[in-house]
XYZ file of C-alpha atoms in Angstrom:
642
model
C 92.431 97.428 140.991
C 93.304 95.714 144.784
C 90.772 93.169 145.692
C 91.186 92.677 149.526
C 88.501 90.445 150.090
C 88.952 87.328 151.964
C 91.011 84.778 149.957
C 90.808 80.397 150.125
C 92.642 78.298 148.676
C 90.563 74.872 147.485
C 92.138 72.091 146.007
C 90.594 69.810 144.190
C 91.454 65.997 143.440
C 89.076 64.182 140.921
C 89.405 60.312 141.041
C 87.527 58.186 138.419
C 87.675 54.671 138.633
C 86.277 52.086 136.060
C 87.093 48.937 135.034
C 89.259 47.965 131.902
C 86.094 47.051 129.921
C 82.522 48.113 129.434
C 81.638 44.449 129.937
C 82.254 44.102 133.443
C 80.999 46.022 136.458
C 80.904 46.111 140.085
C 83.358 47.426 142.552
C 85.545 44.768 142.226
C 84.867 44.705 138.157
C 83.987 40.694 138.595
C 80.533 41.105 137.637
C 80.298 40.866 133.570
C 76.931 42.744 131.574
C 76.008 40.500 129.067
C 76.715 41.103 125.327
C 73.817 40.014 122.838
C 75.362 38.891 119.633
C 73.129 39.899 116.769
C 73.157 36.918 113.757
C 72.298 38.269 110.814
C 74.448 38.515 107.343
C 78.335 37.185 108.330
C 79.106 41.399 108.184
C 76.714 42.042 110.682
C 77.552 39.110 113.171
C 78.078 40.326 116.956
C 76.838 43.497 116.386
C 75.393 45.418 119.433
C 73.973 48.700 117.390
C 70.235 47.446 116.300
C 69.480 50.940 114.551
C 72.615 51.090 112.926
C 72.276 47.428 111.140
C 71.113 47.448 107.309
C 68.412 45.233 107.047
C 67.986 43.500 103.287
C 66.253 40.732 104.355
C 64.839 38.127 106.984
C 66.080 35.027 109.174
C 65.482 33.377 112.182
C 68.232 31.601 114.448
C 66.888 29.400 116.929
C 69.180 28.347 119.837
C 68.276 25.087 122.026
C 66.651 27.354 124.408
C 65.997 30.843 123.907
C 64.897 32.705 121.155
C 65.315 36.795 120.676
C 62.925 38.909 118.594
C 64.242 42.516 117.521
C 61.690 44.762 115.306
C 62.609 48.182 114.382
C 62.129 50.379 111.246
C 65.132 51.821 109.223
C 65.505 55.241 107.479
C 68.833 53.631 105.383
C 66.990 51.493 103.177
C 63.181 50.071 101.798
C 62.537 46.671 102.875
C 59.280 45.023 102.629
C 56.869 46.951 105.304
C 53.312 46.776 105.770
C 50.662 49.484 107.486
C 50.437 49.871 110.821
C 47.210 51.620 112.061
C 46.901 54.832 114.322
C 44.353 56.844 115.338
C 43.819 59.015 112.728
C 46.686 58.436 110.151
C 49.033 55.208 108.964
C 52.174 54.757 109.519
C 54.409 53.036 107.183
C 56.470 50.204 109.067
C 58.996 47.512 108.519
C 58.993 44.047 110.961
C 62.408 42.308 110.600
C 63.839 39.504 113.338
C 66.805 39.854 114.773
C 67.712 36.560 116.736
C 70.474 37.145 119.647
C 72.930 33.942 120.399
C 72.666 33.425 124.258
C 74.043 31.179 126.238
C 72.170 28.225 127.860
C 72.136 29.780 131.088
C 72.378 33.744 130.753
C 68.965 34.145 131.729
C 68.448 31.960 134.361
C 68.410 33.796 137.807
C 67.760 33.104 141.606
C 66.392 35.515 144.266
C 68.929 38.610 144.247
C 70.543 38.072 141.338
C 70.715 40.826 138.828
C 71.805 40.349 135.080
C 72.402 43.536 132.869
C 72.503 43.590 129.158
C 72.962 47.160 127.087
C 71.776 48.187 123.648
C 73.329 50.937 121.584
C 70.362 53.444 119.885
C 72.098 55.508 117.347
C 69.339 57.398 115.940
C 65.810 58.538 117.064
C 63.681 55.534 117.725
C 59.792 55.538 117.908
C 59.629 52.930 120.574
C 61.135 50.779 122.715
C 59.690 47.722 124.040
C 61.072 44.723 126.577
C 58.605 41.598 126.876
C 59.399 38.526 128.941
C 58.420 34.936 127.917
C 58.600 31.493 128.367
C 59.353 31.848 132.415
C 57.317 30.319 135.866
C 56.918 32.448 138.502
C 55.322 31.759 141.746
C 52.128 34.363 142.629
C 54.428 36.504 145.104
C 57.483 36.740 142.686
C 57.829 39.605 139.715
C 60.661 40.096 136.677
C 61.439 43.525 137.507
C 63.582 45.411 134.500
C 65.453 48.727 135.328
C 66.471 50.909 132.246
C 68.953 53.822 131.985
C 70.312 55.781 129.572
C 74.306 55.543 129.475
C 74.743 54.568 132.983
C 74.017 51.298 134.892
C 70.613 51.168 136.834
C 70.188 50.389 140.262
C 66.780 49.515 142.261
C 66.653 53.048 143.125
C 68.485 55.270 140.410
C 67.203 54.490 137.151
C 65.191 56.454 134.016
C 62.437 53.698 133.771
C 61.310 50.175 135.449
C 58.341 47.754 135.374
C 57.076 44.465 136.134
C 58.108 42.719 132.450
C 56.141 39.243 134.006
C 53.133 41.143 133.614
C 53.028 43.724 131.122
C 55.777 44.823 128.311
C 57.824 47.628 129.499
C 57.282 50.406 126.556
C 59.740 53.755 126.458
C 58.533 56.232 123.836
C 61.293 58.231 121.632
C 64.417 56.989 123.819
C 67.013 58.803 124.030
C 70.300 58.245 121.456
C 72.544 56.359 123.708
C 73.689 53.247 125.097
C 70.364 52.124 127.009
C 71.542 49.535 129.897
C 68.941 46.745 131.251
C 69.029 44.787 134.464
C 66.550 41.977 135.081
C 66.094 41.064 139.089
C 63.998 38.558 140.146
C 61.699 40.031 143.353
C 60.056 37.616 145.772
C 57.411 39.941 147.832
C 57.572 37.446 150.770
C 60.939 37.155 151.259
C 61.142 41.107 151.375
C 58.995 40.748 154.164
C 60.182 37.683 156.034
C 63.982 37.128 155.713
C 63.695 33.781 157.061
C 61.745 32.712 154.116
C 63.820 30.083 151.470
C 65.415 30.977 148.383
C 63.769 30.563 145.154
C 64.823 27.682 143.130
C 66.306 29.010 139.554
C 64.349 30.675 136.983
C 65.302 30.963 133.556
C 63.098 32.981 131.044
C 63.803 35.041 127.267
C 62.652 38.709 126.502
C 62.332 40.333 123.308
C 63.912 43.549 122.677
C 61.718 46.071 119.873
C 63.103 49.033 118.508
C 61.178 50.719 116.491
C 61.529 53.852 114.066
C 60.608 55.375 111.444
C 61.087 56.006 107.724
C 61.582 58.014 104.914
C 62.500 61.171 107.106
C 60.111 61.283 109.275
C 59.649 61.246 113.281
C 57.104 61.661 115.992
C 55.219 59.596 117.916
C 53.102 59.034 114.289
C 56.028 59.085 111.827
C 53.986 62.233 111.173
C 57.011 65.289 111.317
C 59.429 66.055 109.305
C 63.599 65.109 110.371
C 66.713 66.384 109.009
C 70.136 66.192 109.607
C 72.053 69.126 109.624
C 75.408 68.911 108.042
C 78.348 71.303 110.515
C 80.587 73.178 107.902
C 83.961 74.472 109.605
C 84.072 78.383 109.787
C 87.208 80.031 107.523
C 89.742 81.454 110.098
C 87.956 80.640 113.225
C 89.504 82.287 116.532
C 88.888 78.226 118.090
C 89.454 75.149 116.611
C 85.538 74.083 116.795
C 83.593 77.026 115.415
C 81.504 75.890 112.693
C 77.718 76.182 110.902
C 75.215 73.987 110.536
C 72.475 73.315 107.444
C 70.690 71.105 105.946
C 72.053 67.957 103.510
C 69.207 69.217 101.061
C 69.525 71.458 97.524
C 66.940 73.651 99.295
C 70.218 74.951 101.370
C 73.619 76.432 100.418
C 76.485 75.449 102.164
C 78.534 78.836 101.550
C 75.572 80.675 103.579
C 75.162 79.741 107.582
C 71.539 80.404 107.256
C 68.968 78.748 105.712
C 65.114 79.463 105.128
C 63.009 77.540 107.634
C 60.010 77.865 105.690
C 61.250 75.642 103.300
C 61.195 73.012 106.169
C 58.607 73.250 107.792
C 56.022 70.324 108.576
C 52.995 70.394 106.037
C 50.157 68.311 107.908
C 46.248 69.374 108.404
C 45.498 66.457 111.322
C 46.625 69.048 114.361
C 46.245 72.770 115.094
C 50.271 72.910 115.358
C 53.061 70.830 113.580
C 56.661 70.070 114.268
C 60.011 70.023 112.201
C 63.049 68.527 113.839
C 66.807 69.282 113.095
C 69.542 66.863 114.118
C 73.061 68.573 114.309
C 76.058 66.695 115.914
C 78.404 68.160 118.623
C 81.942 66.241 117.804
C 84.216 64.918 120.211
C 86.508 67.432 121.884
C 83.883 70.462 121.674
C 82.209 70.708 124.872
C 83.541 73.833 125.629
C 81.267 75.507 123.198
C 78.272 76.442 122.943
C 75.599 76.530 120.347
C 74.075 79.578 119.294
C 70.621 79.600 117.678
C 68.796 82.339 115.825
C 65.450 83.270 113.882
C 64.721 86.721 111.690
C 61.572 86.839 110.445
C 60.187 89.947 108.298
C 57.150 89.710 110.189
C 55.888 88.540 114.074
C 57.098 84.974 114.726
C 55.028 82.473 115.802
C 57.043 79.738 116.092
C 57.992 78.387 119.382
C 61.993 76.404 119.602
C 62.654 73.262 122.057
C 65.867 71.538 122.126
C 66.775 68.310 123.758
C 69.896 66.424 123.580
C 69.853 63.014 122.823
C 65.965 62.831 122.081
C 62.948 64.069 120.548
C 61.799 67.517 122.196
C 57.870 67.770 122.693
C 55.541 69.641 124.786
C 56.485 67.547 127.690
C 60.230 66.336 127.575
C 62.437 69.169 126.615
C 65.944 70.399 127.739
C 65.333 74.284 126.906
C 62.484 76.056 125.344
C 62.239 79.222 123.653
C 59.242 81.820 122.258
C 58.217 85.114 122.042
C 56.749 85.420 124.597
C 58.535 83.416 127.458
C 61.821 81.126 127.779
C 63.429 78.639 130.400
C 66.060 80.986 131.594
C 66.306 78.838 135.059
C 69.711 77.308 134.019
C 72.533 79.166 134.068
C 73.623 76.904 130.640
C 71.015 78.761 128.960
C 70.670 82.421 127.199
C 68.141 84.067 125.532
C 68.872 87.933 124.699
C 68.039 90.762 122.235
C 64.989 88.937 121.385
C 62.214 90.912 119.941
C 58.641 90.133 118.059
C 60.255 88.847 115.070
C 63.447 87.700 116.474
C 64.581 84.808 118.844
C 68.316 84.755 119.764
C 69.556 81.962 122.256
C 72.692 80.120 123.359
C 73.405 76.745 125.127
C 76.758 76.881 126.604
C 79.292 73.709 127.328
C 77.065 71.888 125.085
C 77.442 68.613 125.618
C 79.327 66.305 123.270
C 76.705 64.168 121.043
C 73.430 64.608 118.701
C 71.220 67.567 120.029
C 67.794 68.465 118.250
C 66.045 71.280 118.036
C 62.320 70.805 117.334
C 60.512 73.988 115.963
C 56.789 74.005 116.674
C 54.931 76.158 114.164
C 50.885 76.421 113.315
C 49.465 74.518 110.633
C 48.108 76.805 108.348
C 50.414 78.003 105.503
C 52.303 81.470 106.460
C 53.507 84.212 103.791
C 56.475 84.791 105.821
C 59.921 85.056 105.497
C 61.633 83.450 108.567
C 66.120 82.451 108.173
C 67.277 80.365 110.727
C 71.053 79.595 111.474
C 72.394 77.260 113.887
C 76.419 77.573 115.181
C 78.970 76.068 117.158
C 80.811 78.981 118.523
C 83.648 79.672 121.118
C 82.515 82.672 122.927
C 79.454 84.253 123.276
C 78.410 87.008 120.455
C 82.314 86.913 120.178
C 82.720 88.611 123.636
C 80.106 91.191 122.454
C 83.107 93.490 120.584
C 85.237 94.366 124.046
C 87.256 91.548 124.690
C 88.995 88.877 122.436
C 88.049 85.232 122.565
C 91.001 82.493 123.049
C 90.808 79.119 122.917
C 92.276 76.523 125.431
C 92.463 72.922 126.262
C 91.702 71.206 129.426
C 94.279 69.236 131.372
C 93.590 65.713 129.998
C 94.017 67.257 126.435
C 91.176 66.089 124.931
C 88.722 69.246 125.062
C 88.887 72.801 123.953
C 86.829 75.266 125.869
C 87.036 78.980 125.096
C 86.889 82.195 127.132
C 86.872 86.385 126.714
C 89.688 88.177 127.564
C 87.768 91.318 128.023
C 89.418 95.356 128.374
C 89.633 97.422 130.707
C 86.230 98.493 130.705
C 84.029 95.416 130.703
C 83.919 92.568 132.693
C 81.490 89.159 132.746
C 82.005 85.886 130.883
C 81.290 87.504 127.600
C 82.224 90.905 128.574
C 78.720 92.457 128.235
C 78.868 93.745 131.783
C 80.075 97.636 131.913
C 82.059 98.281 135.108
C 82.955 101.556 134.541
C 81.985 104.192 131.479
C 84.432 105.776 129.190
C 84.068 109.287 130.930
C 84.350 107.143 134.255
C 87.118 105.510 133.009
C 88.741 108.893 132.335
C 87.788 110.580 135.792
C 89.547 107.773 137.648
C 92.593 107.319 136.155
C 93.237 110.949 136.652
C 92.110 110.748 140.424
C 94.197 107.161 140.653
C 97.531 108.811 138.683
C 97.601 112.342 139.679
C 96.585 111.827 143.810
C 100.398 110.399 143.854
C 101.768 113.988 143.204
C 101.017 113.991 147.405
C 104.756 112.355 147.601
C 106.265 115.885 146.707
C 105.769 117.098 150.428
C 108.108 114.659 151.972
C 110.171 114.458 149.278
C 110.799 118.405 149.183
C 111.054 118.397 153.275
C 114.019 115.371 152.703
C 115.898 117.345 150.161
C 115.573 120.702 152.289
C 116.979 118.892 155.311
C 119.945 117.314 152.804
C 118.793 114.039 153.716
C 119.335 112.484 150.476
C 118.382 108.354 151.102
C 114.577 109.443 152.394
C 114.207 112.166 149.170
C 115.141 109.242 146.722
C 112.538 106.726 148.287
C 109.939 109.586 148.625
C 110.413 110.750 145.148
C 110.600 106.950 143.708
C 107.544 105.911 145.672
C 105.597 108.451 144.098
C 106.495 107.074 140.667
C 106.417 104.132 140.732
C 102.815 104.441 142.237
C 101.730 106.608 139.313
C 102.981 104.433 137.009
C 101.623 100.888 138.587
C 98.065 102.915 138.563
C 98.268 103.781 134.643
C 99.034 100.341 134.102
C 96.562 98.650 136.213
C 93.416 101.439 134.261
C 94.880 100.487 130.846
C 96.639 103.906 129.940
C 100.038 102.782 129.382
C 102.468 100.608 130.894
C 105.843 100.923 131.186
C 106.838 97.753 132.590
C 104.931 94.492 132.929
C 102.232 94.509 135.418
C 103.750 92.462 137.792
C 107.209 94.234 137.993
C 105.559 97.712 138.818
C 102.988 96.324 140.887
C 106.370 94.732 142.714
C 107.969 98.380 142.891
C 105.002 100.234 143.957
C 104.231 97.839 147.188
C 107.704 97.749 147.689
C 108.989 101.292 148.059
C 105.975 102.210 149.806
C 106.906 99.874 151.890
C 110.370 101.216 152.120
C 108.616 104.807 152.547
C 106.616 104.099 155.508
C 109.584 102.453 157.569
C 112.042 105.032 156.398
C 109.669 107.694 158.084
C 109.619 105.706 161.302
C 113.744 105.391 160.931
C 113.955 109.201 160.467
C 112.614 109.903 163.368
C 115.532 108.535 165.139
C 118.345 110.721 164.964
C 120.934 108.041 164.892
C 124.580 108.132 163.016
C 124.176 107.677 159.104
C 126.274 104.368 159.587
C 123.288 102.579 161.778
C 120.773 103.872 159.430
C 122.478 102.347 156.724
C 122.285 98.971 158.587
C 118.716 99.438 159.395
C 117.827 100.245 155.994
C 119.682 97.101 154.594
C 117.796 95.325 156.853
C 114.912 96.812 156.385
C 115.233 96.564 152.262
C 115.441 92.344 152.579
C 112.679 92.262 154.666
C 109.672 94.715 152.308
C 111.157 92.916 149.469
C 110.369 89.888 150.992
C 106.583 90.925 151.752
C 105.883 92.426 148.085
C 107.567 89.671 146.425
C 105.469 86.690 148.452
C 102.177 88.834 148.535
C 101.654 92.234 148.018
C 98.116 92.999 148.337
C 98.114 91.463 151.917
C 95.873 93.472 154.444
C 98.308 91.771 156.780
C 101.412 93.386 155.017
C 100.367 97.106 156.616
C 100.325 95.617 160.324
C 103.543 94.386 159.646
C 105.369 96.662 158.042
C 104.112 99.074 160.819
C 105.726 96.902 163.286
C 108.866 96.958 161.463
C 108.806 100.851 161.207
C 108.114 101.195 165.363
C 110.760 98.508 166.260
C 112.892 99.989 164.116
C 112.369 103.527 165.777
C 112.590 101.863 169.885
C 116.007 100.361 168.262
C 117.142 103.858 166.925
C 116.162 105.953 170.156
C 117.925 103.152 172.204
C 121.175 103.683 170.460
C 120.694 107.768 170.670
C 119.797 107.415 174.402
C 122.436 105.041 174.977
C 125.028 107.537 173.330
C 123.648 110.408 175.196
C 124.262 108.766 178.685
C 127.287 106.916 179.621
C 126.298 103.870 181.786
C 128.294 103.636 184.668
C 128.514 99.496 185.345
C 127.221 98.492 188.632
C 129.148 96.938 191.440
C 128.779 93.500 191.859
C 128.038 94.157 195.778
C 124.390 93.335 196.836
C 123.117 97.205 197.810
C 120.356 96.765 200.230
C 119.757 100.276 200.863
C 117.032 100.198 198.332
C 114.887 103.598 199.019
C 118.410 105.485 198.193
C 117.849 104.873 194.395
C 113.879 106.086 194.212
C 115.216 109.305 193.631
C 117.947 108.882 190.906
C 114.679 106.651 189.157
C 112.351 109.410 189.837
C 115.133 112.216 188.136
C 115.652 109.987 185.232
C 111.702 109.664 184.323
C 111.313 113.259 184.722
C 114.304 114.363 182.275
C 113.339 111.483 179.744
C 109.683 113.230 179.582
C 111.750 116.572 179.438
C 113.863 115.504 176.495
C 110.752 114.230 174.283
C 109.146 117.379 175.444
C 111.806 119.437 173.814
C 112.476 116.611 171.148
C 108.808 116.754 169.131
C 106.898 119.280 167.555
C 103.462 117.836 168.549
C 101.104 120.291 166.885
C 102.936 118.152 163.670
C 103.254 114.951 165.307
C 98.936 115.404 166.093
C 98.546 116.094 162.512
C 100.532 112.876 161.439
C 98.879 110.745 163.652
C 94.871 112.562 162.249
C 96.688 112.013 158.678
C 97.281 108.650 159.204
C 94.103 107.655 160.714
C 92.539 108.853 157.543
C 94.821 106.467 155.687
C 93.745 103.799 157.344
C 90.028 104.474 157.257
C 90.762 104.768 153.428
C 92.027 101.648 153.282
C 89.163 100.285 155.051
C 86.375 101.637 153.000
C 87.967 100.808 149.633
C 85.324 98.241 147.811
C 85.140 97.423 144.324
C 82.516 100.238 143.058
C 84.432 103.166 145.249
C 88.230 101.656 144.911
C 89.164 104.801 142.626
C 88.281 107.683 145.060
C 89.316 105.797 148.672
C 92.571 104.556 147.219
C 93.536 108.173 145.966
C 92.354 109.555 149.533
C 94.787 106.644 150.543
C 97.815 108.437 148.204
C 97.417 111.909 149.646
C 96.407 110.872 153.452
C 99.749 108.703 153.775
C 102.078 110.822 152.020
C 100.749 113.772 153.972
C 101.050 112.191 157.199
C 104.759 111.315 156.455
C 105.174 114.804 155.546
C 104.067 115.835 159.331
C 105.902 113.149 161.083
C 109.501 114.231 159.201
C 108.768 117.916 160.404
C-alpha cells in the first residue's frame, strides 16, 4: 500500500573518540590510570586479572614504601583455606597475598588531584573491599574513592563511593567487568573558602580484597549452587550465532537443548526459598540476538526466574524478572508471552555481549515435579512466529550480526505476530484494489469511438498497469519487479490525467504531439524522483490546465486573424470599449456553444470525489478509498472527454 504520511529525513553522524590506550585518559589523553603489577610466580608477573590468577601458593613483596594486600577465593584450584564464620552456616575460604609493585610516588596526592587505578573481575566475586592505610590527614580532609563498573568515575557519575580514611569501602557480588577506582583527596574547608592554602602532599597505600567462592558455589554465603552453561552451535542455523546452552555436567546431554532443572536445583534447609545460578556467555559479535528462555513443567511452577548481566541476580538487584504470576515487561528489551501455570516463556533481545546469569529461585522443600528448562541464542523471535523468514545481517563496522523478519503479506511487527489484515480480508481487497481499475474502460471506449487513438492507448494502458502494480503490491502475482510497475502505474496515470486536460483543446494533431512529448519528460520525471508525492497531484494538475490555456490559445489564435496595430498613438480611447465589449460577449458565446456542461458538472462532482478519496485514504481503510479513487478519476475523465 501508499503511505502518505509526512516524511523526514534524519541523518545521523556518530563520533567516538578515545585515546590510543586504556592507560591514559582525559580529553587531551595526558592523564595516565595507573597499572598495578601483580608479583607472584614469573608466569603471573604484571597481571591485572586477580580472579583469573591460579594461586598454588604464598609470598609477600615488600617495596621501600608501600605494600598491597589482595585476598580472594578461587573456584580453579584447592589451596590451603580455613573457616570463615557466618551467621548461621561456614563458609569455606582461602586468604592468599597478592603484593602490587608501585612506584615511590603513585599514591601520593595534593588537594584536587585524582589518581585512577582499574581491576579486571572475570568471574562472580563475593566481595569487594578497598581499605586505606598508612596516610595523615588533617580533621577537615577525607580519601574519597569513586568506583564504576567499565567506565571511568567522576565526583558525580559513579556506581559506588565512600570515605576509605574512615571506613573500608565494601561492594557485595560486583559485577564481571573491569571495575575502575579514583582516589581524590577532599579538604571540607577549602570547598568552602577558596582562599584557603593547598594541602601539602599526602601519600598513603590501600588494599584491594576480592573475594569468592569455591567449589561451585555462590551467594552472599557460598550457600547456592553455580554452573556454567556450555553454548553448542545449532546445525543449519538461518544466522551465524544461533546456538543452545547446557550444563558442563553428565547430568546433561549435549545433543538435547534442554535439560532437567530439577537435577540442579539448590538443596539447603537454612531458608524458606533457595537459589541456583546459570552462567552462559554471549560471544563477541552477537548482540543482535537475543536470548530466549523457557520452563515446561508437568505440573504448576513455582519457581520464579531473574537474570542480570554481569552479576548475581537477587531479590533486590536484577535486570529482568519473571513468574507466574507477574513479570517486568517495562522494557521494551524484554518479552514474556504464551506463558501459562506450568509454563514461563521469555526473551531478552540485543542481548548484550558478555556473561549473563539467570538465577532461578525455587522453595526449599523437595518437589515431585518434572520441570525442562532450555536456554538459546536465537536470531529472530519464535523464528518470526511461522509468517515471515528471518535473515541475518551485519552492521556497518562489520563486527556484529543482528537479525530481522522479513514477514508476508499478511503480518507485520518485528517478529511478524501482528495480523494486519485476515486471509478472507486479504481476499476482499485485492479484488476491490484489482478489479475497481476496470473504471478505465469508459474513457478508453469514448477515445476509440471518437478515433482518437494516442488518448485510447494511455487510457487502456493506465488501467493495466494499475491492476497489475495493485496485485503486486497484495502479494497475488507480479509481473514485473515492484518498482518498475509501481514506476508505470504513477506514470501513465500521470500521462492520463494531462492527456484529458490536452483533449480538451481541439488543437492540430502536430501540437498535440509536441505537448505530449513534453508532457511525457516531465511525469516521467515526477514518478521516477518520487511517486507517492501528495505534491505530485497539484502538479501534475497544473501541468494538465497550462497545458489546456496553451492549447485554447493556439485554437483561438487560429480562429481570429490578428490584424497588427499601427504604430500611431490612438487617443480616441472610448472608440475601442465597444470592439472589447463584442469580443467578451462572443468569447462567452463560443464556450457556451463549445461545452456540454451537464458533463463538464459531472466531471468536476467526479473529481471532487477523487480527491476526497485521496484524502481519507489511511492505513486501516487504504483498500476501499483507493478503489473509490480508481473509479472516481477514471469516471470523471470519462465526463470531461464527452
Amino acid at each position: 500500500m501508499i503511505s502518505r504520511g509526512r516524511a523526514l529525513s534524519v541523518s545521523t553522524s556518530i563520533t567516538v573518540e578515545g585515546c590510543p590506550t586504556s592507560a591514559l585518559w582525559g580529553p587531551y589523553c595526558n592523564q595516565t590510570i595507573e597499572t598495578i603489577g601483580c608479583s607472584q610466580f614469573s608466569r603471573y608477573n604484571n597481571s591485572r586479572d586477580l580472579l583469573g590468577l591460579t594461586i598454588n601458593t604464598r609470598k609477600i613483596l615488600k617495596t621501600k614504601e608501600n605494600t598491597r594486600r589482595t585476598s580472594f577465593l578461587s573456584r580453579s584450584n584447592h589451596p590451603i583455606g580455613h573457616q570463615l564464620e557466618s551467621n548461621s552456616t561456614s563458609v569455606v575460604g582461602v586468604e592468599n597475598l597478592i603484593t602490587c609493585a608501585i612506584s615511590n610516588d603513585s599514591l601520593c596526592l595534593r588537594q584536587g588531584d585524582i589518581k585512577f587505578y582499574f581491576l579486571d573481575i572475570v568471574n562472580q566475586a563475593l566481595q569487594f573491599e578497598i581499605t586505606a592505610a598508612n596516610f595523615r590527614l588533617s580533621q577537615s580532609a577525607s580519601l574519597i574513592c569513586y568506583l564504576r563498573c567499565n567506565a571511568l568515575p567522576q565526583r558525580d557519575l559513579h556506581d559506588y563511593s565512600g570515605d576509605i580514611s574512615s571506613a573500608p569501602l565494601v561492594i557485595k557480588l560486583p559485577n564481571i567487568g573491569r571495575w575502575y577506582i579514583a582516589i581524590e583527596i577532599l579538604n571540607k574547608t577549602q570547598m568552602r573558602n577558596t582562599t584557603a592554602p593547598m594541602l601539602d602532599t599526602i601519600c598513603f597505600s590501600f588494599d584491594w580484597q576480592v573475594t569468592g567462592c569455591l567449589n561451585g558455589k555462590t551467594g552472599t554465603d557460598c550457600l547456592w549452587e553455580a554452573y556454567v552453561l556450555q553454548r553448542v552451535p545449532k546445525r543449519n542455523p538461518s544466522v551465524p550465532f544461533e546456538s543452545y546452552y547446557v550444563p558442563t555436567d553428565e547430568r546433561a546431554l549435549l545433543e538435547y537443548s534442554h535439560f532437567s532443572l530439577e537435577k540442579f536445583l539448590t538443596n539447603s534447609s537454612f531458608e524458606q526459598f533457595a537459589w541456583t545460578y546459570f552462567f552462559l556467555d554471549v560471544p563477541q559479535g552477537s548482540a543482535g540476538a537475543l536470548i530466549h528462555v523457557q520452563l515446561k513443567s508437568d505440573k504448576e511452577l513455582n519457581y520464579e526466574l531473574y537474570s542480570k548481566y554481569g552479576g548475581l541476580p537477587s531479590n533486590d538487584s536484577w535486570d529482568y524478572y519473571a513468574s507466574r504470576t507477574s513479570s517486568s515487561n517495562s522494557s521494551v528489551f524484554y518479552s514474556l508471552q504464551n506463558s501459562t501455570d506450568s509454563d514461563m516463556d521469555l526473551s531478552i533481545f540485543y542481548a548484550k555481549e558478555g556473561t549473563w546469569c539467570f538465577g532461578v529461585k525455587h522453595p526449599n522443600y523437595t518437589s515431585n515435579s518434572q520441570t525442562y528448562m532450555s536456554i538459546s541464542l536465537q536470531g529472530c523471535h519464535r523464528n518470526c512466529n511461522q509468517k515471515g523468514v528471518c535473515h541475518a545481517s551485519v552492521d556497518e563496522s562489520g563486527l556484529t550480526f543482528y537479525s530481522f523478519c522479513t514477514c508476508d503479506r499478511d503480518h507485520g511487527g518485528f517478529d511478524c505476530s501482528d495480523e494486519l489484515v485476515s486471509p478472507n480480508g486479504h481476499i476482499r481487497q485485492s479484488v476491490f484494489l484489482i478489479a475497481s481499475n476496470a473504471a478505465a474502460i469508459l474513457p478508453a471506449f469514448w477515445a476509440l469511438r471518437q478515433k482518437a487513438f494516442a488518448e485510447w492507448i494511455l487510457y487502456t494502458s493506465s488501467g493495466i498497469s494499475s491492476a497489475l502494480y495493485h496485485s503486486c503490491d497484495v502479494g497475488t502475482w507480479c509481473i514485473l519487479s515492484f518498482r518498475v510497475l509501481q514506476f508505470l502505474d504513477f506514470w501513465l496515470s500521470f500521462m492520463a490525467v494531462v492527456g484529458t486536460f490536452i483533449y480538451m483543446a481541439t488543437i492540430k494533431e502536430a501540437s498535440k504531439r509536441a505537448m505530449h512529448t513534453a508532457v511525457f519528460i516531465l511525469t516521467a520525471i515526477l514518478a521516477a524522483t518520487g511517486a507517492t508525492r501528495s505534491a505530485n497531484i497539484g502538479i501534475v494538475i497544473a501541468i494538465g490546465s497550462f497545458g489546456l490555456l496553451i492549447g485554447w490559445i493556439l485554437e483561438f489564435s487560429t480562429a481570429r486573424r490578428f490584424v497588427c496595430c499601427s504604430w500611431r498613438i490612438n487617443l480616441n480611447v472610448p472608440h475601442r470599449w465597444p470592439n472589447l465589449a463584442a469580443l467578451f460577449w462572443n468569447t462567452l458565446e463560443m464556450l457556451n456553444k463549445r461545452f456540454r456542461w451537464l458533463y463538464l458538472l459531472f466531471g468536476l462532482i467526479t473529481l471532487s470525489f477523487a480527491a476526497l478519496s485521496w484524502k481519507l485514504e489511511s492505513n486501516s481503510s487504504y483498500w476501499i478509498w483507493h478503489s473509490m479513487w480508481h473509479i472516481t478519476i477514471y469516471t470523471s475523465s470519462f465526463f470531461f472527454l464527452c
